[in-house]
Every structure is written in structure tokens, then in C-alpha cells.
Amino acid sequence: MSHAAESTLPTKLWGGGRSPFNVEYGKLMMWIFLLSDAFTFSALLISYGTIRYSFPPAEVHASIPFGSHIEMEELHHFFTPSTPGAELAVGVQPHWPSPDLVFNHFPFLHGHHLPLLFVSLMTFILIFSSVTMVLAVEAGNRNDKQTVAKFMYWTIAGGIGFLSCQAWEWTQFIHAGANLQNNPFGPVAFADLFFIVTGFHGFHVLSGVVLNIVITSNVLKGTYERRGHYDMVEKVGLYWHFVDLVWVFVFTFYYLI
Amino acid sequence: MSSSVDFQEFERHAPDPEAKKDIWKTFWILLGLTLVDLAFYFFIPVGMTRNIIFILLGIVKAYFIVGTFMHMKHEKMALILMIIVPVIFICALIGVSMYEGNFWFNLHWK
């Protein structure tokens, strides 16, 4: 392992012969990839904002108490029915749906009005898996193989848990009649953007889980122990935290606002 | 595959004994901010003020995720600027798109 003490690095940062950012090149490339990915997600979220802003805002239904029993059929009369393309017809005003009426389910508590509860659980799972990931990176800095592996298991479990929650959320929305051509809750664009943005984010989580599994198997095989450093864990960790970061904004724009 | 090139490109820092404490502190902050989000969601009426609070809280959460979890607080200033400054393009797109969305709204519903 190369220690700072035996460094032969040039002291001038931008004089060549070393990384001016003092990071490994792979980590620098991961940062640049994440910046480009941030642009992609921003474009999707800003499209959501623009299209939402171009529709009449959601009507406020403060009358449903939290936790009260409500069936799908009763909920339907809160929404203006919409047909594909109706948002372009003159005189039709399909209001943008209020998310707390669309996403108000919780497993095993069917029929109760519980807005935001399930998605908060998903947020918690993802934040916690981010914590276990950074703890794995920290253990890697100390070359503690067993601890790295332990925290990687937790991170993978968190990722799979999050994906399962998302699958359940999609199932609820699809069973309510939503797809890319139809949305019983209002404008079709709401369903389109929901499936595209959360789908793209979910695909990132899935890729992250696959990368985490590859990295964990390398940790167990002792690849990084022989190499003398756990930089790969750190690089995949950057990606995993980015996925969490994107979720913070998906959560804010889809469910809170 | 082990790197056989003997070229050293950066200085490796010694493990930080305070790192774990910092990670858990950040976890509690993020959890707290999410609970604050929930409180605002249920107790503040729908409106632009509430939306702005949610967006600001999102930016604060982003600061903690990028700063502590992604370790950016401890990187060289050149790297921080290289990643943070391009975000102005995102801000520009937000401005342009909100203007456009408002135009579409007037076109369809006014």
C-alpha cells in the first residue's frame, strides 16, 4: 500500500506528472459521469415541472382525514375524467392530480387514506442504504475486508427493498387504470412522466444493485485486498449516493409538491 | 486485475478516525429533514410558500449527501468547482422552462 509518507508526487498541482485534483482517474471520471447523469435527470424533472405548470393546478381536497377508510370508486369523483388528448380540447380542464389522492396506499392497509406514508418508507430505506454504503467505503479506507462485506450486504438489501417498494407502487397505480395512454386521475402526461422518471430512477437503482453485487463478490474474493486499496468500493459508492440524491428530488417534486 | 503501472497520480489520505461520527450525524440530519418535510406536508396549507420550503429543504439534503456521503467537502476546490459550477445550466433551464410552461398555460386555458 502506498502511504503519503513515501510520496514522490510533484508538489505543483498543475505542473503535470500527477492528478491536479488529487484523485484517482476512475473517481474523477465517475464524478464527470454523475454530472452528465444529473443533467439527464434535471431535464426529466424540469420537463415534469414545465408540463405540470401548463395545466390548471390540483384542486385541494382537505376533507379526507388521514387514515380514514376510502375506496377507489369514491376517490374517482374527485378527478375530472380525461381521454387521451383531452387536455388540448377547448373548454376541458383536466386538473393536475393532487399526489396525495393518487399515492395514498400502504401494504396490508388497503382502502385507507394514507398519503405520503409509503413513499416516506421508501425514502428512509434509500437513505439508510446510502449510510451503509458510506460505512463500507469508510471500512475500505481501513482495509477492513469483513466490515466492507457486511455493509455491502446491507446496501444491497436496501436497494432490493427499495425496488420492491417501487414495484408495489407501480402495481397500485397500474391497477387503478394508469398507463402510458391513459390516466384516470387527470392528464395523461402525469402518468407518462411518473412512469418515465421513476422508471429511469428505478433502472439506476437496479444498475446500482448489480454493481454492488459485483463489487461485493470482488471484496469476498479478496481482489481489493491484494490490490491494496478499496477504491472501487468508493467509486460505486459515489454512484449509489447519486441515486439517493436523485430520489430526494423525485420525492420533492412528485410527492411533496 | 491489479494495476502493474508504477505511476502514482495522487496522495492517499490516512483514514479519518472522525469519519464514522460524521456519517451518523449526517444520517440523523437527513432523517430529521425528511420528517420536517412530512410535518410541513400535513400542517402547512398547499401553496407556493410550502413548495419553496420543500425545494430549499431538498437543496439542504443534497448538500449533506454530496458533502459528507460523497466526500466532496474533503476534495480539492478545483474538483468542487468543476462539478458544482455547471449546475448553473440546470438553473437556466428551470428559468426558461417555467416561462414556457406559463406560456402554454395561457395558450390552453386563458
mmCIF file of C-alpha atoms in Angstrom:
data_model
loop_
_atom_site.group_PDB
_atom_site.id
_atom_site.type_symbol
_atom_site.label_atom_id
_atom_site.label_comp_id
_atom_site.label_asym_id
_atom_site.label_seq_id
_atom_site.Cartn_x
_atom_site.Cartn_y
_atom_site.Cartn_z
ATOM 1 C CA MET A 1 0.000 0.000 0.000
ATOM 2 C CA SER A 2 1.287 3.432 -0.918
ATOM 3 C CA HIS A 3 1.394 5.778 2.032
ATOM 4 C CA ALA A 4 1.542 9.543 1.911
ATOM 5 C CA ALA A 5 4.949 9.392 3.614
ATOM 6 C CA GLU A 6 6.701 7.697 0.688
ATOM 7 C CA SER A 7 5.125 10.045 -1.850
ATOM 8 C CA THR A 8 7.182 11.026 -4.861
ATOM 9 C CA LEU A 9 4.447 13.267 -6.271
ATOM 10 C CA PRO A 10 5.337 16.640 -7.788
ATOM 11 C CA THR A 11 4.193 19.356 -5.382
ATOM 12 C CA LYS A 12 2.970 21.638 -8.175
ATOM 13 C CA LEU A 13 -0.667 20.618 -8.795
ATOM 14 C CA TRP A 14 -0.982 21.721 -12.420
ATOM 15 C CA GLY A 15 2.638 21.085 -13.479
ATOM 16 C CA GLY A 16 1.909 17.629 -14.877
ATOM 17 C CA GLY A 17 3.001 14.191 -13.685
ATOM 18 C CA ARG A 18 0.081 13.871 -11.257
ATOM 19 C CA SER A 19 -3.666 14.363 -10.893
ATOM 20 C CA PRO A 20 -4.282 18.101 -10.350
ATOM 21 C CA PHE A 21 -7.451 17.176 -8.446
ATOM 22 C CA ASN A 22 -5.524 14.701 -6.282
ATOM 23 C CA VAL A 23 -7.971 11.869 -7.050
ATOM 24 C CA GLU A 24 -7.669 8.616 -8.893
ATOM 25 C CA TYR A 25 -8.673 8.994 -12.559
ATOM 26 C CA GLY A 26 -11.535 6.495 -12.269
ATOM 27 C CA LYS A 27 -13.049 8.519 -9.459
ATOM 28 C CA LEU A 28 -12.744 11.716 -11.497
ATOM 29 C CA MET A 29 -14.464 10.006 -14.426
ATOM 30 C CA MET A 30 -17.243 8.813 -12.104
ATOM 31 C CA TRP A 31 -17.797 12.433 -10.999
ATOM 32 C CA ILE A 32 -17.993 13.585 -14.621
ATOM 33 C CA PHE A 33 -20.418 10.760 -15.471
ATOM 34 C CA LEU A 34 -22.575 11.719 -12.495
ATOM 35 C CA LEU A 35 -22.609 15.344 -13.634
ATOM 36 C CA SER A 36 -23.870 14.275 -17.068
ATOM 37 C CA ASP A 37 -26.426 11.994 -15.412
ATOM 38 C CA ALA A 38 -27.528 14.928 -13.248
ATOM 39 C CA PHE A 39 -28.230 16.839 -16.468
ATOM 40 C CA THR A 40 -30.360 13.948 -17.758
ATOM 41 C CA PHE A 41 -32.413 13.736 -14.574
ATOM 42 C CA SER A 42 -32.726 17.517 -14.424
ATOM 43 C CA ALA A 43 -34.073 17.560 -17.975
ATOM 44 C CA LEU A 44 -36.694 14.962 -16.991
ATOM 45 C CA LEU A 45 -37.686 16.725 -13.763
ATOM 46 C CA ILE A 46 -37.780 20.151 -15.438
ATOM 47 C CA SER A 47 -39.994 18.686 -18.189
ATOM 48 C CA TYR A 48 -42.286 17.479 -15.427
ATOM 49 C CA GLY A 49 -42.332 20.972 -13.901
ATOM 50 C CA THR A 50 -42.997 22.657 -17.242
ATOM 51 C CA ILE A 51 -45.845 20.335 -18.237
ATOM 52 C CA ARG A 52 -47.388 20.459 -14.777
ATOM 53 C CA TYR A 53 -47.190 24.245 -14.801
ATOM 54 C CA SER A 54 -49.019 24.310 -18.141
ATOM 55 C CA PHE A 55 -52.090 22.594 -16.580
ATOM 56 C CA PRO A 56 -54.541 24.043 -14.069
ATOM 57 C CA PRO A 57 -53.204 23.237 -10.571
ATOM 58 C CA ALA A 58 -54.580 20.393 -8.448
ATOM 59 C CA GLU A 59 -57.729 21.169 -6.538
ATOM 60 C CA VAL A 60 -57.314 20.999 -2.782
ATOM 61 C CA HIS A 61 -59.286 18.257 -1.032
ATOM 62 C CA ALA A 62 -58.672 18.850 2.635
ATOM 63 C CA SER A 63 -61.854 16.958 3.544
ATOM 64 C CA ILE A 64 -60.403 13.421 3.672
ATOM 65 C CA PRO A 65 -58.937 12.784 7.147
ATOM 66 C CA PHE A 66 -55.628 10.919 7.334
ATOM 67 C CA GLY A 67 -56.135 7.183 7.795
ATOM 68 C CA SER A 68 -59.858 7.263 7.012
ATOM 69 C CA HIS A 69 -61.394 4.452 5.003
ATOM 70 C CA ILE A 70 -61.869 5.286 1.328
ATOM 71 C CA GLU A 71 -62.466 3.070 -1.678
ATOM 72 C CA MET A 72 -61.056 3.656 -5.121
ATOM 73 C CA GLU A 73 -64.560 4.241 -6.543
ATOM 74 C CA GLU A 74 -65.287 7.029 -4.050
ATOM 75 C CA LEU A 75 -61.957 8.606 -4.899
ATOM 76 C CA HIS A 76 -62.752 8.720 -8.596
ATOM 77 C CA HIS A 77 -65.283 11.520 -8.361
ATOM 78 C CA PHE A 78 -62.510 13.836 -7.159
ATOM 79 C CA PHE A 79 -60.927 13.682 -10.595
ATOM 80 C CA THR A 80 -62.077 15.041 -13.915
ATOM 81 C CA PRO A 81 -62.168 12.057 -16.268
ATOM 82 C CA SER A 82 -59.791 12.508 -19.130
ATOM 83 C CA THR A 83 -59.428 10.878 -22.511
ATOM 84 C CA PRO A 84 -56.160 10.876 -24.487
ATOM 85 C CA GLY A 85 -55.652 14.301 -25.999
ATOM 86 C CA ALA A 86 -58.461 15.853 -23.953
ATOM 87 C CA GLU A 87 -56.058 18.337 -22.416
ATOM 88 C CA LEU A 88 -55.818 20.002 -25.810
ATOM 89 C CA ALA A 89 -59.571 20.383 -26.298
ATOM 90 C CA VAL A 90 -61.033 23.827 -25.681
ATOM 91 C CA GLY A 91 -63.214 24.058 -22.607
ATOM 92 C CA VAL A 92 -61.984 20.827 -20.988
ATOM 93 C CA GLN A 93 -60.000 21.432 -17.818
ATOM 94 C CA PRO A 94 -58.427 18.244 -16.525
ATOM 95 C CA HIS A 95 -56.751 19.385 -13.350
ATOM 96 C CA TRP A 96 -53.303 18.118 -12.489
ATOM 97 C CA PRO A 97 -53.984 15.407 -9.882
ATOM 98 C CA SER A 98 -53.095 16.005 -6.269
ATOM 99 C CA PRO A 99 -50.456 13.343 -5.445
ATOM 100 C CA ASP A 100 -51.921 12.617 -2.000
ATOM 101 C CA LEU A 101 -55.062 11.261 -3.668
ATOM 102 C CA VAL A 102 -53.137 9.151 -6.192
ATOM 103 C CA PHE A 103 -50.435 7.677 -3.945
ATOM 104 C CA ASN A 104 -52.286 7.096 -0.687
ATOM 105 C CA HIS A 105 -51.914 3.324 -0.304
ATOM 106 C CA PHE A 106 -49.920 1.256 2.140
ATOM 107 C CA PRO A 107 -49.414 -2.533 2.007
ATOM 108 C CA PHE A 108 -51.927 -4.508 4.134
ATOM 109 C CA LEU A 109 -53.878 -1.302 4.874
ATOM 110 C CA HIS A 110 -55.907 -1.284 1.704
ATOM 111 C CA GLY A 111 -58.696 1.214 1.404
ATOM 112 C CA HIS A 112 -57.275 3.677 3.923
ATOM 113 C CA HIS A 113 -56.266 7.198 3.006
ATOM 114 C CA LEU A 114 -52.556 7.251 3.942
ATOM 115 C CA PRO A 115 -50.826 9.785 1.683
ATOM 116 C CA LEU A 116 -47.038 10.049 1.682
ATOM 117 C CA LEU A 117 -46.567 7.243 4.223
ATOM 118 C CA PHE A 118 -45.351 4.538 1.840
ATOM 119 C CA VAL A 119 -43.082 6.856 -0.129
ATOM 120 C CA SER A 120 -41.553 8.098 3.144
ATOM 121 C CA LEU A 121 -40.719 4.496 3.956
ATOM 122 C CA MET A 122 -39.043 4.167 0.525
ATOM 123 C CA THR A 123 -37.075 7.367 1.163
ATOM 124 C CA PHE A 124 -35.962 6.045 4.535
ATOM 125 C CA ILE A 125 -34.829 2.726 3.003
ATOM 126 C CA LEU A 126 -32.769 4.532 0.355
ATOM 127 C CA ILE A 127 -31.172 6.988 2.809
ATOM 128 C CA PHE A 128 -30.297 4.111 5.114
ATOM 129 C CA SER A 129 -28.712 2.101 2.294
ATOM 130 C CA SER A 130 -26.683 5.216 1.477
ATOM 131 C CA VAL A 131 -25.438 5.241 5.072
ATOM 132 C CA THR A 132 -24.411 1.575 4.949
ATOM 133 C CA MET A 133 -22.664 2.249 1.620
ATOM 134 C CA VAL A 134 -20.602 5.099 3.057
ATOM 135 C CA LEU A 135 -19.793 2.932 6.096
ATOM 136 C CA ALA A 136 -18.498 0.264 3.660
ATOM 137 C CA VAL A 137 -16.317 2.915 1.981
ATOM 138 C CA GLU A 138 -15.038 4.002 5.396
ATOM 139 C CA ALA A 139 -14.171 0.390 6.310
ATOM 140 C CA GLY A 140 -12.428 0.098 2.931
ATOM 141 C CA ASN A 141 -10.165 3.023 3.841
ATOM 142 C CA ARG A 142 -9.047 0.941 6.828
ATOM 143 C CA ASN A 143 -8.672 -2.202 4.621
ATOM 144 C CA ASP A 144 -11.160 -3.984 6.874
ATOM 145 C CA LYS A 145 -12.467 -6.658 4.475
ATOM 146 C CA GLN A 146 -15.067 -8.225 6.778
ATOM 147 C CA THR A 147 -16.705 -4.900 7.639
ATOM 148 C CA VAL A 148 -16.778 -3.813 3.983
ATOM 149 C CA ALA A 149 -18.565 -7.047 3.059
ATOM 150 C CA LYS A 150 -21.031 -6.710 5.955
ATOM 151 C CA PHE A 151 -22.071 -3.186 4.993
ATOM 152 C CA MET A 152 -22.229 -4.091 1.291
ATOM 153 C CA TYR A 153 -24.801 -6.796 2.158
ATOM 154 C CA TRP A 154 -26.918 -4.191 3.939
ATOM 155 C CA THR A 155 -26.606 -1.816 0.977
ATOM 156 C CA ILE A 156 -27.714 -4.497 -1.495
ATOM 157 C CA ALA A 157 -30.615 -5.430 0.791
ATOM 158 C CA GLY A 158 -31.662 -1.760 0.925
ATOM 159 C CA GLY A 159 -31.527 -1.462 -2.865
ATOM 160 C CA ILE A 160 -33.638 -4.593 -3.358
ATOM 161 C CA GLY A 161 -36.070 -3.372 -0.691
ATOM 162 C CA PHE A 162 -36.450 -0.039 -2.460
ATOM 163 C CA LEU A 163 -37.030 -1.718 -5.838
ATOM 164 C CA SER A 164 -39.674 -3.994 -4.304
ATOM 165 C CA CYS A 165 -41.471 -0.969 -2.859
ATOM 166 C CA GLN A 166 -41.366 0.738 -6.232
ATOM 167 C CA ALA A 167 -42.759 -2.372 -7.943
ATOM 168 C CA TRP A 168 -45.651 -2.338 -5.467
ATOM 169 C CA GLU A 169 -46.254 1.378 -6.032
ATOM 170 C CA TRP A 170 -46.327 0.881 -9.824
ATOM 171 C CA THR A 171 -48.708 -2.078 -9.431
ATOM 172 C CA GLN A 172 -51.136 0.049 -7.412
ATOM 173 C CA PHE A 173 -51.052 2.836 -9.996
ATOM 174 C CA ILE A 174 -51.429 0.433 -12.939
ATOM 175 C CA HIS A 175 -54.332 -1.411 -11.272
ATOM 176 C CA ALA A 176 -56.028 1.944 -10.819
ATOM 177 C CA GLY A 177 -56.049 2.145 -14.626
ATOM 178 C CA ALA A 178 -52.964 4.200 -15.356
ATOM 179 C CA ASN A 179 -50.625 3.507 -18.252
ATOM 180 C CA LEU A 180 -48.771 5.493 -20.892
ATOM 181 C CA GLN A 181 -52.002 6.225 -22.817
ATOM 182 C CA ASN A 182 -54.486 6.647 -20.015
ATOM 183 C CA ASN A 183 -54.699 8.199 -16.574
ATOM 184 C CA PRO A 184 -57.922 8.026 -14.571
ATOM 185 C CA PHE A 185 -56.659 10.752 -12.228
ATOM 186 C CA GLY A 186 -56.224 13.555 -14.772
ATOM 187 C CA PRO A 187 -53.914 14.462 -17.621
ATOM 188 C CA VAL A 188 -52.182 11.533 -19.342
ATOM 189 C CA ALA A 189 -48.905 13.452 -19.074
ATOM 190 C CA PHE A 190 -48.966 12.880 -15.292
ATOM 191 C CA ALA A 191 -48.880 9.096 -15.731
ATOM 192 C CA ASP A 192 -46.346 9.298 -18.591
ATOM 193 C CA LEU A 193 -43.938 11.414 -16.579
ATOM 194 C CA PHE A 194 -44.442 9.305 -13.457
ATOM 195 C CA PHE A 195 -43.581 6.077 -15.274
ATOM 196 C CA ILE A 196 -40.669 7.594 -17.201
ATOM 197 C CA VAL A 197 -38.998 9.430 -14.322
ATOM 198 C CA THR A 198 -39.484 6.855 -11.552
ATOM 199 C CA GLY A 199 -38.744 4.125 -14.110
ATOM 200 C CA PHE A 200 -35.489 5.772 -15.125
ATOM 201 C CA HIS A 201 -34.581 6.233 -11.472
ATOM 202 C CA GLY A 202 -35.545 2.635 -10.684
ATOM 203 C CA PHE A 203 -33.360 1.480 -13.569
ATOM 204 C CA HIS A 204 -30.481 3.385 -11.952
ATOM 205 C CA VAL A 205 -31.182 1.669 -8.633
ATOM 206 C CA LEU A 206 -31.237 -1.711 -10.400
ATOM 207 C CA SER A 207 -27.886 -0.941 -12.091
ATOM 208 C CA GLY A 208 -26.549 0.126 -8.702
ATOM 209 C CA VAL A 209 -27.646 -3.146 -7.102
ATOM 210 C CA VAL A 210 -25.931 -5.117 -9.896
ATOM 211 C CA LEU A 211 -22.725 -3.054 -9.485
ATOM 212 C CA ASN A 212 -22.885 -3.538 -5.708
ATOM 213 C CA ILE A 213 -23.203 -7.313 -6.133
ATOM 214 C CA VAL A 214 -20.179 -7.378 -8.494
ATOM 215 C CA ILE A 215 -18.144 -5.274 -6.060
ATOM 216 C CA THR A 216 -19.164 -7.402 -3.076
ATOM 217 C CA SER A 217 -18.123 -10.600 -4.854
ATOM 218 C CA ASN A 218 -14.737 -8.972 -5.587
ATOM 219 C CA VAL A 219 -14.430 -7.965 -1.923
ATOM 220 C CA LEU A 220 -15.138 -11.553 -0.850
ATOM 221 C CA LYS A 221 -12.666 -12.939 -3.392
ATOM 222 C CA GLY A 222 -10.020 -10.642 -1.911
ATOM 223 C CA THR A 223 -9.401 -8.750 -5.174
ATOM 224 C CA TYR A 224 -9.153 -5.381 -3.442
ATOM 225 C CA GLU A 225 -7.204 -6.796 -0.514
ATOM 226 C CA ARG A 226 -4.483 -7.918 -2.965
ATOM 227 C CA ARG A 227 -4.664 -4.607 -4.809
ATOM 228 C CA GLY A 228 -4.014 -2.799 -1.529
ATOM 229 C CA HIS A 229 -6.915 -0.383 -1.736
ATOM 230 C CA TYR A 230 -10.740 -0.364 -1.924
ATOM 231 C CA ASP A 231 -11.072 2.483 -4.450
ATOM 232 C CA MET A 232 -13.657 0.524 -6.479
ATOM 233 C CA VAL A 233 -15.983 0.443 -3.470
ATOM 234 C CA GLU A 234 -15.638 4.217 -3.233
ATOM 235 C CA LYS A 235 -16.414 4.756 -6.941
ATOM 236 C CA VAL A 236 -19.518 2.562 -6.894
ATOM 237 C CA GLY A 237 -20.407 4.300 -3.628
ATOM 238 C CA LEU A 238 -20.399 7.663 -5.438
ATOM 239 C CA TYR A 239 -22.886 6.247 -7.936
ATOM 240 C CA TRP A 240 -25.077 4.844 -5.164
ATOM 241 C CA HIS A 241 -25.204 8.181 -3.306
ATOM 242 C CA PHE A 242 -26.087 9.916 -6.555
ATOM 243 C CA VAL A 243 -29.099 7.606 -6.932
ATOM 244 C CA ASP A 244 -30.138 8.618 -3.409
ATOM 245 C CA LEU A 245 -29.610 12.295 -4.303
ATOM 246 C CA VAL A 246 -31.869 11.999 -7.350
ATOM 247 C CA TRP A 247 -34.525 10.341 -5.192
ATOM 248 C CA VAL A 248 -34.505 13.358 -2.848
ATOM 249 C CA PHE A 249 -35.643 15.499 -5.778
ATOM 250 C CA VAL A 250 -38.061 12.926 -7.245
ATOM 251 C CA PHE A 251 -39.621 12.707 -3.764
ATOM 252 C CA THR A 252 -39.830 16.510 -3.552
ATOM 253 C CA PHE A 253 -41.346 17.118 -6.978
ATOM 254 C CA TYR A 254 -43.631 14.083 -7.346
ATOM 255 C CA TYR A 255 -44.933 13.544 -3.871
ATOM 256 C CA LEU A 256 -44.465 16.695 -1.790
ATOM 257 C CA ILE A 257 -45.268 19.488 -4.210
ATOM 258 C CA MET B 1 -6.918 -7.048 -12.425
ATOM 259 C CA SER B 2 -4.155 -5.406 -10.463
ATOM 260 C CA SER B 3 -2.527 -2.237 -11.714
ATOM 261 C CA SER B 4 1.031 -3.012 -12.729
ATOM 262 C CA VAL B 5 1.924 0.591 -13.648
ATOM 263 C CA ASP B 6 4.098 2.208 -11.014
ATOM 264 C CA PHE B 7 2.757 5.673 -11.692
ATOM 265 C CA GLN B 8 1.402 7.425 -8.621
ATOM 266 C CA GLU B 9 -1.192 10.005 -9.561
ATOM 267 C CA PHE B 10 -2.489 11.169 -6.176
ATOM 268 C CA GLU B 11 -1.758 11.255 -2.471
ATOM 269 C CA ARG B 12 -3.763 8.794 -0.409
ATOM 270 C CA HIS B 13 -5.032 10.254 2.849
ATOM 271 C CA ALA B 14 -4.788 8.393 6.130
ATOM 272 C CA PRO B 15 -8.168 7.034 7.373
ATOM 273 C CA ASP B 16 -10.091 9.713 9.273
ATOM 274 C CA PRO B 17 -10.973 8.489 12.819
ATOM 275 C CA GLU B 18 -13.850 11.011 12.953
ATOM 276 C CA ALA B 19 -15.433 9.735 9.707
ATOM 277 C CA LYS B 20 -17.953 7.361 11.293
ATOM 278 C CA LYS B 21 -19.234 10.025 13.691
ATOM 279 C CA ASP B 22 -19.705 12.414 10.759
ATOM 280 C CA ILE B 23 -21.617 9.757 8.754
ATOM 281 C CA TRP B 24 -24.093 9.041 11.554
ATOM 282 C CA LYS B 25 -24.550 12.747 12.269
ATOM 283 C CA THR B 26 -25.430 13.259 8.590
ATOM 284 C CA PHE B 27 -27.852 10.331 8.724
ATOM 285 C CA TRP B 28 -29.748 11.894 11.635
ATOM 286 C CA ILE B 29 -29.803 15.281 9.868
ATOM 287 C CA LEU B 30 -31.229 13.710 6.686
ATOM 288 C CA LEU B 31 -33.809 11.748 8.658
ATOM 289 C CA GLY B 32 -34.757 14.891 10.593
ATOM 290 C CA LEU B 33 -35.137 16.954 7.418
ATOM 291 C CA THR B 34 -37.360 14.251 5.876
ATOM 292 C CA LEU B 35 -39.554 14.299 8.987
ATOM 293 C CA VAL B 36 -39.694 18.111 8.741
ATOM 294 C CA ASP B 37 -40.888 17.621 5.134
ATOM 295 C CA LEU B 38 -43.684 15.360 6.385
ATOM 296 C CA ALA B 39 -44.669 17.836 9.106
ATOM 297 C CA PHE B 40 -44.893 20.683 6.585
ATOM 298 C CA TYR B 41 -46.835 18.443 4.203
ATOM 299 C CA PHE B 42 -49.558 17.726 6.733
ATOM 300 C CA PHE B 43 -49.673 21.012 8.652
ATOM 301 C CA ILE B 44 -48.992 23.797 6.141
ATOM 302 C CA PRO B 45 -51.669 24.615 3.527
ATOM 303 C CA VAL B 46 -50.883 23.952 -0.143
ATOM 304 C CA GLY B 47 -49.232 26.924 -1.806
ATOM 305 C CA MET B 48 -46.139 28.492 -3.253
ATOM 306 C CA THR B 49 -44.598 29.132 0.213
ATOM 307 C CA ARG B 50 -44.800 25.439 1.047
ATOM 308 C CA ASN B 51 -43.332 24.476 -2.343
ATOM 309 C CA ILE B 52 -40.385 26.826 -1.860
ATOM 310 C CA ILE B 53 -39.756 25.353 1.615
ATOM 311 C CA PHE B 54 -39.740 21.828 0.111
ATOM 312 C CA ILE B 55 -37.274 22.839 -2.613
ATOM 313 C CA LEU B 56 -34.967 24.579 -0.109
ATOM 314 C CA LEU B 57 -35.058 21.513 2.174
ATOM 315 C CA GLY B 58 -34.212 19.379 -0.890
ATOM 316 C CA ILE B 59 -31.163 21.543 -1.583
ATOM 317 C CA VAL B 60 -30.052 21.289 2.070
ATOM 318 C CA LYS B 61 -30.408 17.472 1.894
ATOM 319 C CA ALA B 62 -28.408 17.495 -1.367
ATOM 320 C CA TYR B 63 -25.648 19.466 0.393
ATOM 321 C CA PHE B 64 -25.334 16.820 3.101
ATOM 322 C CA ILE B 65 -25.470 13.861 0.674
ATOM 323 C CA VAL B 66 -22.879 15.354 -1.701
ATOM 324 C CA GLY B 67 -20.711 16.916 1.023
ATOM 325 C CA THR B 68 -20.473 14.052 3.524
ATOM 326 C CA PHE B 69 -21.600 10.840 1.805
ATOM 327 C CA MET B 70 -19.860 11.640 -1.486
ATOM 328 C CA HIS B 71 -16.956 13.116 0.460
ATOM 329 C CA MET B 72 -16.941 16.298 -1.588
ATOM 330 C CA LYS B 73 -16.217 18.510 1.451
ATOM 331 C CA HIS B 74 -12.725 16.993 1.515
ATOM 332 C CA GLU B 75 -11.907 17.312 -2.204
ATOM 333 C CA LYS B 76 -9.737 19.981 -3.841
ATOM 334 C CA MET B 77 -11.510 23.252 -4.636
ATOM 335 C CA ALA B 78 -10.847 22.773 -8.380
ATOM 336 C CA LEU B 79 -12.824 19.498 -8.355
ATOM 337 C CA ILE B 80 -15.664 21.029 -6.309
ATOM 338 C CA LEU B 81 -15.987 23.934 -8.749
ATOM 339 C CA MET B 82 -15.778 21.653 -11.780
ATOM 340 C CA ILE B 83 -18.811 19.700 -10.558
ATOM 341 C CA ILE B 84 -20.854 22.484 -8.914
ATOM 342 C CA VAL B 85 -20.486 25.348 -11.423
ATOM 343 C CA PRO B 86 -22.162 23.517 -14.389
ATOM 344 C CA VAL B 87 -25.325 23.360 -12.248
ATOM 345 C CA ILE B 88 -25.979 26.942 -13.465
ATOM 346 C CA PHE B 89 -27.038 25.360 -16.776
ATOM 347 C CA ILE B 90 -29.731 23.451 -14.866
ATOM 348 C CA CYS B 91 -30.861 26.691 -13.202
ATOM 349 C CA ALA B 92 -31.022 28.377 -16.619
ATOM 350 C CA LEU B 93 -33.170 25.534 -17.980
ATOM 351 C CA ILE B 94 -35.522 25.821 -14.987
ATOM 352 C CA GLY B 95 -35.997 29.524 -15.724
ATOM 353 C CA VAL B 96 -36.594 29.010 -19.452
ATOM 354 C CA SER B 97 -38.959 26.067 -18.897
ATOM 355 C CA MET B 98 -41.108 27.799 -16.288
ATOM 356 C CA TYR B 99 -41.566 30.704 -18.686
ATOM 357 C CA GLU B 100 -42.507 28.253 -21.450
ATOM 358 C CA GLY B 101 -44.916 26.341 -19.198
ATOM 359 C CA ASN B 102 -46.647 29.582 -18.262
ATOM 360 C CA PHE B 103 -46.965 30.425 -21.958
ATOM 361 C CA TRP B 104 -48.563 27.029 -22.704
ATOM 362 C CA PHE B 105 -50.956 27.515 -19.792
ATOM 363 C CA ASN B 106 -52.113 30.851 -21.190
ATOM 364 C CA LEU B 107 -52.396 29.318 -24.661
ATOM 365 C CA HIS B 108 -54.651 26.450 -23.489
ATOM 366 C CA TRP B 109 -56.711 27.783 -20.625
ATOM 367 C CA LYS B 110 -56.961 31.558 -20.876
#
